[in-house]
Short mmCIF file of C-alpha atoms in Angstrom, two decimals:
data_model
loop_
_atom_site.label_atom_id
_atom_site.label_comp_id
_atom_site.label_asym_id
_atom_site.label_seq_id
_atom_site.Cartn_x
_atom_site.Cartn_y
_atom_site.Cartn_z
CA UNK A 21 0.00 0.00 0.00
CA UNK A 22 2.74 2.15 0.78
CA UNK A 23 4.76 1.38 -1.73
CA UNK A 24 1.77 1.78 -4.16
CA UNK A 25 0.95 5.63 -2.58
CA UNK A 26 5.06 6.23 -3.41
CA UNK A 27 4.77 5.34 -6.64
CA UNK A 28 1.49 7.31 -7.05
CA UNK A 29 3.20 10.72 -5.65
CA UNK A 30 6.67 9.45 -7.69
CA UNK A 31 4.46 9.92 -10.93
CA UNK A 32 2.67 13.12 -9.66
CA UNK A 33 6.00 14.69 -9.24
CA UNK A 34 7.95 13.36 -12.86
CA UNK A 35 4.13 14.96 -14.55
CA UNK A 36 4.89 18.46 -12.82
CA UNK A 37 8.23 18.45 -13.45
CA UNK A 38 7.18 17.78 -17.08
CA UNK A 39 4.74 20.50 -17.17
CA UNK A 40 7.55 22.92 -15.58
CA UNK A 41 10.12 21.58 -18.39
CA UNK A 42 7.28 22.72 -21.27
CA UNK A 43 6.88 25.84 -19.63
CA UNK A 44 10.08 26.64 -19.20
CA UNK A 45 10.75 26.08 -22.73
CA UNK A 46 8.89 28.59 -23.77
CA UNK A 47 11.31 31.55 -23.48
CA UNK A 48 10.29 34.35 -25.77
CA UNK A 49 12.26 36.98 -26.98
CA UNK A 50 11.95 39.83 -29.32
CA UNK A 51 14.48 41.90 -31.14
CA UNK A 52 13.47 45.66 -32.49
CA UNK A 53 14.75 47.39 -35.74
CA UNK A 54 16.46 50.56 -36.47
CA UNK A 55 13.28 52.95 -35.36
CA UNK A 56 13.29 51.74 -31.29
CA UNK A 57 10.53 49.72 -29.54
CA UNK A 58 8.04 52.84 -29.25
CA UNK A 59 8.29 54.22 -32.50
CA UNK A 60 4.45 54.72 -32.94
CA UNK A 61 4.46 51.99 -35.78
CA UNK A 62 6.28 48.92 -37.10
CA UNK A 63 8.37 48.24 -33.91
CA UNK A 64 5.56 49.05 -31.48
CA UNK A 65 3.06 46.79 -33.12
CA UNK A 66 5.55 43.77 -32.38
CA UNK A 67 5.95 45.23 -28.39
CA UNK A 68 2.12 45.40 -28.44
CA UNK A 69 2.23 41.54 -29.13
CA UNK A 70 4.38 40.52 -27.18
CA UNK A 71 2.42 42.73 -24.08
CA UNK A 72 -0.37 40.97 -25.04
CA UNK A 73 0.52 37.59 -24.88
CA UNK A 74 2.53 38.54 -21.57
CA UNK A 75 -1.06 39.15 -20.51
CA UNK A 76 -2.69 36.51 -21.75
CA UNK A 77 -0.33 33.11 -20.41
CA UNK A 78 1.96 34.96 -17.48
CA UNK A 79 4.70 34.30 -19.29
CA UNK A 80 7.18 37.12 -19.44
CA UNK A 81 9.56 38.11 -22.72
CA UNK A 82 13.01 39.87 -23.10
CA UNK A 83 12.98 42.42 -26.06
CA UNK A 84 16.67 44.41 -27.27
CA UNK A 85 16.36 47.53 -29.55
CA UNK A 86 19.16 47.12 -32.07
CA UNK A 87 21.37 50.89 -32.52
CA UNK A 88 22.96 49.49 -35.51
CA UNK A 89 23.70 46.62 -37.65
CA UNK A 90 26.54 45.04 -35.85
CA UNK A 91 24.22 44.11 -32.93
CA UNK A 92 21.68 42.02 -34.60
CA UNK A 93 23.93 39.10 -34.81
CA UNK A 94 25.22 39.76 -31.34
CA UNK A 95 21.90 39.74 -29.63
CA UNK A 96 20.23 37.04 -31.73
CA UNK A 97 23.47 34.83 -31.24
CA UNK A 98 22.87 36.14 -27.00
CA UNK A 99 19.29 35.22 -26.84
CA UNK A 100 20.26 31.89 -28.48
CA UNK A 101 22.97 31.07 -26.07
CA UNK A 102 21.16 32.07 -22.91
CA UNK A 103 17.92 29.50 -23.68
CA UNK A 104 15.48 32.11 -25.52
CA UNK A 105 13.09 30.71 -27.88
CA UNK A 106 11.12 31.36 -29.84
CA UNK A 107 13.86 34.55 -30.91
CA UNK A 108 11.81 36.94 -32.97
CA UNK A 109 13.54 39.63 -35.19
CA UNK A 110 11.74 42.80 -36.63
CA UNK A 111 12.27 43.76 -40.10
CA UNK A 112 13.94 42.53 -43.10
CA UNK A 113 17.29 43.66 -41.92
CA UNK A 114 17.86 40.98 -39.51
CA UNK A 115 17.95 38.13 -42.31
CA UNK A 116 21.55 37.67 -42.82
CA UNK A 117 22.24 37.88 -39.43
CA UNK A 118 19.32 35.10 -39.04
CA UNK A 119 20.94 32.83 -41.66
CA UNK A 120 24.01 32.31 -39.61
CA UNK A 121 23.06 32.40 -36.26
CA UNK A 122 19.69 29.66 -36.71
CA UNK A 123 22.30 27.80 -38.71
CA UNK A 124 24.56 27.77 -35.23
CA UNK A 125 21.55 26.64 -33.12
CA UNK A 126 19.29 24.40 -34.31
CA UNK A 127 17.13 23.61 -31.97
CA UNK A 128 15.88 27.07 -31.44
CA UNK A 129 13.19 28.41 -33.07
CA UNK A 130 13.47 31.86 -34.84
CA UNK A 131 11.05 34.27 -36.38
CA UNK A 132 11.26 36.93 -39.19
CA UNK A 133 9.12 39.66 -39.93
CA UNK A 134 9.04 41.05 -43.25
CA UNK A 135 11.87 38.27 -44.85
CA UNK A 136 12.17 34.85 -45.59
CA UNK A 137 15.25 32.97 -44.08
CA UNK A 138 14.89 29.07 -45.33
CA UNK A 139 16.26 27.20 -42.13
CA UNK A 140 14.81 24.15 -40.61
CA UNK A 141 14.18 26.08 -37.62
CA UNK A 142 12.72 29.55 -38.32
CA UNK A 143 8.97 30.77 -39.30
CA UNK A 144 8.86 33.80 -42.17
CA UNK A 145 5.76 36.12 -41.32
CA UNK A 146 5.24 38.39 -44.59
CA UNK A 147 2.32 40.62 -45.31
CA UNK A 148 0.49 41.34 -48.44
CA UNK A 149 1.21 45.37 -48.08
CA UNK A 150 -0.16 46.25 -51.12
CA UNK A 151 -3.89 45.30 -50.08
CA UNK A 152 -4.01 47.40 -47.29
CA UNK A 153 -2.55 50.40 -48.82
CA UNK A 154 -4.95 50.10 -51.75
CA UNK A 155 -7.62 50.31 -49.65
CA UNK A 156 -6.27 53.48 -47.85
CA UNK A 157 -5.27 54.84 -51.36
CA UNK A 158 -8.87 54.61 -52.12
CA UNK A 159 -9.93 56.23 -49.21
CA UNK A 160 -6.99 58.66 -49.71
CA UNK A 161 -8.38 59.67 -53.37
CA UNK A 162 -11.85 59.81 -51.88
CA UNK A 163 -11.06 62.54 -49.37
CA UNK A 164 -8.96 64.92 -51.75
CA UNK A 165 -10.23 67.89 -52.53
CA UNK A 166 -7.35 68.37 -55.27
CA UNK A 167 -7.01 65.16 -57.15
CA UNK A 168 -3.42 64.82 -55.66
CA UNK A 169 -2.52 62.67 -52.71
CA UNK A 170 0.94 61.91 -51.97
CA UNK A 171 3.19 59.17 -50.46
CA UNK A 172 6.12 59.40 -48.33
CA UNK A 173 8.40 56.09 -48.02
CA UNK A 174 11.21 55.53 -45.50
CA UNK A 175 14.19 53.45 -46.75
CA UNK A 176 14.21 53.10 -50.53
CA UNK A 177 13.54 49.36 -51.13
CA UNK A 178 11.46 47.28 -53.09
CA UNK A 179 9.23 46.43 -49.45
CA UNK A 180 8.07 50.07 -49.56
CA UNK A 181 7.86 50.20 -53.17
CA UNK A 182 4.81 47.41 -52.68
CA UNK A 183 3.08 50.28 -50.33
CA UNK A 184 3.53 53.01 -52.42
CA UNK A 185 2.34 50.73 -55.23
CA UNK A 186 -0.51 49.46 -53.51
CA UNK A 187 -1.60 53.12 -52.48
CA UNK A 188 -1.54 54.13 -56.28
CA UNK A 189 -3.69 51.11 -57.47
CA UNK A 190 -6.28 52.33 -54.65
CA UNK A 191 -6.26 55.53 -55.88
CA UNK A 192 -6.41 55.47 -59.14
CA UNK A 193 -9.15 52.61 -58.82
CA UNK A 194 -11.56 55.65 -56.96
CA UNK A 195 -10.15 58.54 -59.36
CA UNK A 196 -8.65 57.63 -62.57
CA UNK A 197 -7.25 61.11 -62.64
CA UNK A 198 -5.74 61.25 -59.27
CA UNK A 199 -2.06 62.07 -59.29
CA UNK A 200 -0.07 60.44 -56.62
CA UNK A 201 2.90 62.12 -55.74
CA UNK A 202 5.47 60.21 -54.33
CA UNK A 203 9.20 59.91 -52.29
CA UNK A 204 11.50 57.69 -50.19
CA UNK A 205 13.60 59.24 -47.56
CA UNK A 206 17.15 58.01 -47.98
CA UNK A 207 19.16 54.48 -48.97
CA UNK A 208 20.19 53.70 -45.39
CA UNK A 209 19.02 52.79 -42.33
CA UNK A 210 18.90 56.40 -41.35
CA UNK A 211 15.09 56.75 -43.20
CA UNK A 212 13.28 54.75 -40.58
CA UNK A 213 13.84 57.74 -37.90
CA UNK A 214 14.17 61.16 -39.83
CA UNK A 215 11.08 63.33 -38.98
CA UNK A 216 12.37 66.11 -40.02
CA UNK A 217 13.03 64.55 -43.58
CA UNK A 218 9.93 63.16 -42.81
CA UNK A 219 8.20 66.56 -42.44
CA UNK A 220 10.44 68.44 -45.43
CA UNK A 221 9.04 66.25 -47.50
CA UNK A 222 5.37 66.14 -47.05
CA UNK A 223 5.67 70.01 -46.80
CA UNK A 224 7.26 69.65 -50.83
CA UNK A 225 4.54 67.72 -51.84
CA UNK A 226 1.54 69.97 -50.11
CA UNK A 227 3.52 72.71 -52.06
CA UNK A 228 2.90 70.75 -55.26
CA UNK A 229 -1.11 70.12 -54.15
CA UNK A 230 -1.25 67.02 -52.29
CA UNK A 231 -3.80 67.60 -49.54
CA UNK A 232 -3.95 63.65 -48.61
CA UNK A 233 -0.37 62.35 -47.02
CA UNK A 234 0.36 58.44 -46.77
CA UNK A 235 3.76 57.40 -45.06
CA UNK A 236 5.47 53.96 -44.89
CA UNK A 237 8.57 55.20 -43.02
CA UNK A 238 8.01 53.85 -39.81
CA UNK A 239 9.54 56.81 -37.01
CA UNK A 240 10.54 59.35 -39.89
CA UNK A 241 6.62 59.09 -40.48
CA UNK A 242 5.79 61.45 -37.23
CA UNK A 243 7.17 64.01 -38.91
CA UNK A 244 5.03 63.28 -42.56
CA UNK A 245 1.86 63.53 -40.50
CA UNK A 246 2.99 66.25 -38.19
CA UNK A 247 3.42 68.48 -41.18
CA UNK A 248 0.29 67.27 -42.87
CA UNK A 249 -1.52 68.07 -39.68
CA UNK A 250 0.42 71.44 -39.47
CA UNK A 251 -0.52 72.78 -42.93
CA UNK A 252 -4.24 71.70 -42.27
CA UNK A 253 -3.92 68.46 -44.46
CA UNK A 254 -4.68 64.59 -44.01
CA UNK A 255 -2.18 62.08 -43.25
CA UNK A 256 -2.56 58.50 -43.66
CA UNK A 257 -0.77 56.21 -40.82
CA UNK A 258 0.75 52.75 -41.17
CA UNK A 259 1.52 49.78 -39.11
CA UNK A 260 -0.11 50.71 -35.84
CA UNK A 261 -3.61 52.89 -35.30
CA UNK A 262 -1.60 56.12 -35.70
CA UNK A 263 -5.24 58.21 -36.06
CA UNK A 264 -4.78 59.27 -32.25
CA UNK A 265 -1.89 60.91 -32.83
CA UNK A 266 -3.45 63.67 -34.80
CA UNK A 267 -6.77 63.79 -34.36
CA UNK A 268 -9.19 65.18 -37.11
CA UNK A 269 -5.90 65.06 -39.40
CA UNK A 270 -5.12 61.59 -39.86
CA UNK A 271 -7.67 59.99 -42.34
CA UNK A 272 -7.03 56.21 -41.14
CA UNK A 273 -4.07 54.16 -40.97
CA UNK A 274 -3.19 51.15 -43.06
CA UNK A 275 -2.68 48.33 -40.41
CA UNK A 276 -0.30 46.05 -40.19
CA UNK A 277 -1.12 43.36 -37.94
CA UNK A 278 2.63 42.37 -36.85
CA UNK A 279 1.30 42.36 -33.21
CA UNK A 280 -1.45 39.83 -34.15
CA UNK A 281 1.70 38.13 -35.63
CA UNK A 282 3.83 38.24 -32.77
CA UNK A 283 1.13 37.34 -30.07
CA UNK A 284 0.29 34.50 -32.23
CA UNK A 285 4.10 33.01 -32.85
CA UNK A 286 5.23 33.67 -29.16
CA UNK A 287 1.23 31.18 -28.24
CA UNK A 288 2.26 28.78 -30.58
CA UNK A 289 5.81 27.96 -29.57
CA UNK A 290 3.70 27.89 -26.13
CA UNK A 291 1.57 25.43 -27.37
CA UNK A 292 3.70 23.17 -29.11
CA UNK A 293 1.95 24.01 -32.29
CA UNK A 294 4.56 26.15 -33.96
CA UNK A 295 6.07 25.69 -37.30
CA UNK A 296 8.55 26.55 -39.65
CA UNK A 297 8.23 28.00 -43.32
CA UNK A 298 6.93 30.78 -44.75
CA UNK A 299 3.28 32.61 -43.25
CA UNK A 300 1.49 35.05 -45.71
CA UNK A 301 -0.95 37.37 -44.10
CA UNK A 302 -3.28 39.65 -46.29
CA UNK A 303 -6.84 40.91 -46.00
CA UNK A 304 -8.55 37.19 -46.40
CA UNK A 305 -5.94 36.54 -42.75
CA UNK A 306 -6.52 39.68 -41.17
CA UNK A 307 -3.05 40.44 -41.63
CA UNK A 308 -3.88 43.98 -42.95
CA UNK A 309 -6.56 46.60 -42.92
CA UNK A 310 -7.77 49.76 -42.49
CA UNK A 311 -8.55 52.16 -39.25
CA UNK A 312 -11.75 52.91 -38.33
CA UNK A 313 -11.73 54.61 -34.75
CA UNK A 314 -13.28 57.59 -33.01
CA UNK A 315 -10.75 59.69 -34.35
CA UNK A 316 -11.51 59.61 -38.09
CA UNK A 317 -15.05 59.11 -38.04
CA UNK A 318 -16.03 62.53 -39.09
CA UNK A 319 -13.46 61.87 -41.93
CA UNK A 320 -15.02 58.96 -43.12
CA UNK A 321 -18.30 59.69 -45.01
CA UNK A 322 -20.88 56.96 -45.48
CA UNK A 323 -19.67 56.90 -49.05
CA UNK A 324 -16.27 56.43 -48.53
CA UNK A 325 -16.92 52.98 -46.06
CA UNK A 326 -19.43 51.48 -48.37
CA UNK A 327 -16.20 52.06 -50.88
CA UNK A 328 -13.72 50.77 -49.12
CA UNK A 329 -15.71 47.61 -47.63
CA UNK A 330 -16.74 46.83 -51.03
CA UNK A 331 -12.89 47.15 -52.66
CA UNK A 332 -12.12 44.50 -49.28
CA UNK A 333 -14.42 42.27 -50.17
CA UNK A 334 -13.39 42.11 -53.85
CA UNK A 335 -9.83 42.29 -52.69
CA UNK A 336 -10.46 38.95 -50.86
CA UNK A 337 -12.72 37.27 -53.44
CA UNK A 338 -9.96 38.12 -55.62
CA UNK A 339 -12.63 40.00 -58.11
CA UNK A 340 -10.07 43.02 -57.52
CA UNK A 341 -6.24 41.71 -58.20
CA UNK A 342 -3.71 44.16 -56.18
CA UNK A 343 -0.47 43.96 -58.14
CA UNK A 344 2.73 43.22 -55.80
CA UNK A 345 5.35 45.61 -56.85
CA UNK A 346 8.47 42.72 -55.82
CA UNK A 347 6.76 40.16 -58.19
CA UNK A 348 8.41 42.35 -61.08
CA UNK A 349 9.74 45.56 -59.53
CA UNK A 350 6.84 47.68 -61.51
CA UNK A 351 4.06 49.21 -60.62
CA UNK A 352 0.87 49.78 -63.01
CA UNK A 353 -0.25 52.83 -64.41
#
């Protein structure tokens, strides 16, 4: 009998100390790009996540925001070494440094946003861009008064090329005649956080007539719809719900659901349902959208959300076809 009740309590403890072992593999971490953790977009969306899976399980996270490009490597290669895993980099940037340092542990599972890295052991999260910005081009052309809109990128690469793209298609799908003015901030890392670049050029292109203001240029963007809100304009956020931060002069914001993303990869490795390869999220995933919020809805007519739920729902039907500018490096006329 008590030999039996031994055995009982022996098994008890090994199942614990299993459960303990699962849960203590489950050591997120999260590594910011050039922009900082609370840049009001791209980076924050991913510190969003991970807040809100914090909340959800208990489970805490470590996050690092990278200064430069040297310490990608070194704080993926840290994380690695000091049991972290799932290790989740921000931005397209921290490939190369992925390649080698997933190759150097294997058992550790790594994420990407916004790149794919083909290792055994690492998940690609990409986003069909284009979609949402079409639909905030649309709304965009909608709410000009001029016929010009214009579009202010951060780091000249084909990635923002697919927003700016996407925001023409929209655009031109509501107004044939729209003109869409656009620019990229710089060639370097140095274009995510520039507002005042930011701000010079959205001033340039309200000069030229654009009254409607659409940024993909993650921190350098503050200063696009600072000036647009400054010279009694509309900007158009991206990433994060960035209506709040200028409200009555931010139109909506073309989300980017890269805290959905993160939440949902940090649950999974949790779970013990995580997997490798590549994950595409568009409209049809709810991996982009549009903002609707109490700050734009006097900027939103009745007309201009029957619009833009109709474009969605031909978007995801695939009625309307939104052309991906890094298929073929072009964009439509």
């Amino acid at each position: 009998m008590a030999h039996g009740r031994f055995a009982g309590l022996m098994m008890g403890a090994c199942l614990l100390a299993a459960g303990a072992a699962q849960a203590a593999d489950t050591k997120p971490a999260l590594i910011y790009d050039l922009g900082g953790k609370f840049d009001k977009s791209f980076n924050e969306g991913a510190f969003h996540g991970a807040e809100a899976f914090k909340q959800a399980t208990g489970v805490p996270f470590r996050d690092f925001e990278v200064q430069n490009d040297a310490q990608r490597e070194q704080a993926m290669r840290r994380f690695a070494k000091d049991g972290f895993s799932p290790v989740v980099a921000i931005g397209f940037s921290q490939a190369s440094a992925m390649e080698k340092v997933a190759a150097e542990f294997p058992d550790t599972k790594f994420v990407i946003v916004d790149a794919v890295v083909d290792k055994p052991n690492v998940q690609s999260i990409l986003f069909k861009e284009g979609e949402g910005s079409f639909l905030v081009g649309l709304l965009g052309a909608m709410a000009s008064k001029t016929g010009k809109i214009g579009f202010v990128g951060g780091m000249d690469i084909p990635l923002i090329h697919r927003f700016g793209c996407g925001y023409a298609q929209g655009a031109k799908y509501a107004n044939p005649k729209v003109e869409v003015l656009q620019n990229m901030t710089g060639t370097t890392a140095d274009a995510w956080h520039d507002p005042v670049k930011g701000g010079e050029l959205a001033k340039s292109q309200i000069d030229r007539g654009a009254d409607v203001i659409y940024h993909a240029a993650g921190a350098t963007g503050n200063g696009v719809l600072q000036a647009a809100a400054d010279a009694g304009k509309l900007g158009i956020g991206v990433d994060s719900d960035q209506d709040g931060l200028f409200p009555g002069h931010v139109l909506t914001s073309m989300l980017k659901h890269v805290d959905v993303a993160v939440k949902d990869t940090f649950t999974a490795a949790k779970d013990g349902t995580w997997k490798p390869g590549i994950t595409v999220l568009g409209l049809k995933q709810d991996g982009v959208g549009y903002a609707e919020d109490q700050y734009n809805k006097d900027l939103l007519t009745p007309d201009m959300l029957k619009a833009v739920k109709a474009a969605a729902a031909d978007i995801e039907s695939g009625k309307i076809s939104v052309h991906d500018y890094m298929a073929d490096s072009k964009c439509p006329d």
